[in-house]
Amino acid sequence: MGAIAAGDADNAKEAGQRLRKEILTKAGFDPAPPGSANNNYTPRYFTRFLAYMADQPHFAGYHDALPILGKDGSLTDVQPDSPAAGHIHAKTGTSQGGANGAGMVRKALAGYVGLPNGRMLTFAAFVSMPANGEQEQREVADLTGQALGEIAACAYTVLSGTATR
């Protein structure tokens, strides 16, 4: 982002942070809310940001660039057989690790649920789970990624009327 959008390949990280701060401030968001230094954003922060993005002139490109549940990108293998597959555009986020192989896995999914009636729902869901060692962290990240996808898929099936009992 810093190299391309801010035009500073030599100081890309710093330029990207400055640009991020400018964009969020202009949009009326606190660019450094409590917890953000440790990537501890709240679902409310993300859903407000997503709602803001939906009102921007460049939204179509932004929306279309997001991975699609069960279809492409980081969501290709998440809920591919769900009625929601193809109707949820969302960004994943994963952090894992810690000292000596012990630590936490934090997983996030935030984006848009497109309903058959044309309405769009913004959502954000985050989960943290303890996991020790690289193998367990990978397994927990995969499991929590599927769980977050299932939560989003449930929202689609209930709100679209495709839920079965």
XYZ file of C-alpha atoms in Angstrom:
165
model
C 0.000 0.000 0.000
C 2.775 2.396 0.880
C 4.856 1.655 -2.192
C 2.007 1.894 -4.686
C -0.807 4.026 -3.243
C 1.448 6.369 -1.274
C 4.164 6.325 -3.946
C 7.051 5.596 -1.600
C 8.781 2.303 -2.385
C 11.796 3.192 -0.247
C 9.715 3.666 2.907
C 6.693 1.537 2.005
C 5.735 0.467 5.533
C 5.831 3.964 7.000
C 4.109 5.476 3.954
C 1.406 2.815 4.147
C 0.805 3.578 7.823
C 0.550 7.322 7.090
C -1.910 6.673 4.255
C -3.964 4.315 6.432
C -4.136 6.955 9.165
C -5.192 9.642 6.658
C -7.922 7.468 5.160
C -9.359 6.396 8.518
C -9.247 9.925 9.930
C -10.949 11.368 6.844
C -13.650 8.684 7.177
C -14.262 9.673 10.810
C -12.597 6.642 12.395
C -10.028 6.614 15.164
C -6.912 5.375 13.336
C -5.537 3.941 16.585
C -8.444 2.713 18.727
C -7.681 1.014 22.057
C -6.069 -2.366 21.420
C -5.136 -1.671 17.809
C -1.421 -1.753 18.575
C -1.897 -5.494 19.183
C -4.436 -5.916 16.352
C -7.239 -6.175 18.908
C -9.937 -4.403 16.935
C -13.584 -4.923 17.805
C -16.230 -6.403 15.514
C -18.130 -3.105 15.872
C -15.154 -1.163 14.481
C -14.996 -3.462 11.469
C -18.725 -3.486 10.741
C -18.808 0.323 10.920
C -15.848 0.464 8.527
C -17.515 -2.003 6.136
C -20.735 0.026 6.203
C -18.686 3.150 5.425
C -17.001 1.381 2.493
C -20.389 0.326 1.097
C -21.241 4.022 0.659
C -18.055 4.885 -1.265
C -17.943 5.375 -5.062
C -15.261 2.674 -5.391
C -17.251 0.088 -3.417
C -17.962 -2.252 -6.338
C -14.253 -2.819 -6.956
C -13.553 -3.174 -3.239
C -16.380 -5.681 -2.790
C -15.426 -7.687 -5.866
C -11.805 -7.955 -4.712
C -12.788 -9.737 -1.489
C -12.539 -13.530 -1.299
C -15.872 -15.310 -1.862
C -17.081 -18.008 0.544
C -16.706 -21.459 -0.979
C -15.530 -20.057 -4.321
C -12.147 -18.315 -4.343
C -9.193 -16.890 -2.495
C -8.687 -17.694 1.176
C -12.340 -18.820 1.379
C -12.236 -21.395 -1.440
C -12.420 -24.363 0.933
C -14.675 -22.748 3.535
C -18.307 -23.925 3.374
C -18.156 -24.802 -0.362
C -21.345 -26.925 -0.188
C -23.359 -24.360 1.771
C -26.266 -22.469 0.181
C -24.236 -19.386 1.209
C -21.326 -20.284 -1.089
C -20.898 -17.452 -3.573
C -22.990 -15.006 -1.506
C -20.464 -13.923 1.123
C -17.544 -11.646 0.278
C -15.190 -11.374 3.233
C -11.607 -10.934 4.355
C -9.920 -13.399 6.630
C -7.254 -12.597 9.164
C -5.004 -14.952 11.096
C -2.286 -14.478 13.654
C -0.622 -17.253 15.517
C 2.469 -18.031 17.458
C 4.149 -17.074 20.641
C 7.266 -17.725 22.624
C 8.682 -21.265 22.469
C 5.870 -22.541 20.254
C 3.168 -21.762 22.814
C 0.599 -19.186 22.099
C -2.724 -18.189 20.716
C -4.384 -18.485 17.371
C -6.513 -15.475 16.511
C -8.800 -15.753 13.509
C -11.123 -13.171 11.987
C -13.691 -13.023 9.222
C -15.341 -9.757 8.227
C -17.290 -8.729 5.174
C -20.654 -8.730 3.451
C -23.502 -11.228 3.215
C -25.428 -10.664 -0.022
C -29.066 -11.700 0.327
C -31.339 -12.758 -2.559
C -33.548 -9.678 -2.043
C -30.573 -7.393 -2.752
C -29.957 -6.431 0.874
C -26.428 -6.634 2.169
C -25.440 -7.407 5.744
C -22.075 -6.392 7.176
C -20.555 -8.739 9.724
C -17.366 -9.359 11.667
C -16.538 -12.336 13.846
C -13.324 -12.968 15.751
C -12.112 -15.925 17.791
C -9.012 -16.660 19.866
C -7.917 -20.095 21.003
C -4.813 -21.345 22.776
C -2.612 -23.656 20.728
C 0.864 -25.020 21.366
C 3.348 -25.750 18.631
C 3.183 -25.016 14.935
C 1.158 -28.104 13.969
C -1.550 -27.479 16.584
C -1.664 -23.788 15.636
C -2.245 -24.710 11.959
C -4.985 -27.167 12.936
C -6.695 -24.641 15.219
C -6.454 -21.930 12.529
C -8.104 -24.264 9.999
C -10.824 -25.306 12.467
C -11.631 -21.748 13.545
C -11.632 -20.575 9.926
C -14.295 -23.159 9.111
C -16.277 -22.215 12.231
C -16.282 -18.522 11.305
C -17.344 -19.412 7.772
C -20.163 -21.519 9.178
C -21.357 -18.602 11.316
C -21.491 -16.345 8.247
C -23.197 -19.112 6.240
C -25.826 -19.500 8.981
C -26.600 -15.791 8.756
C -27.121 -16.167 5.018
C -29.317 -19.269 5.249
C -31.522 -17.846 8.006
C -31.928 -14.382 6.469
C -32.397 -15.665 2.911
C -35.014 -18.216 3.897
C -32.938 -21.149 2.677
C -32.527 -22.666 6.146
C -33.899 -26.170 6.645
C -34.879 -27.743 9.925
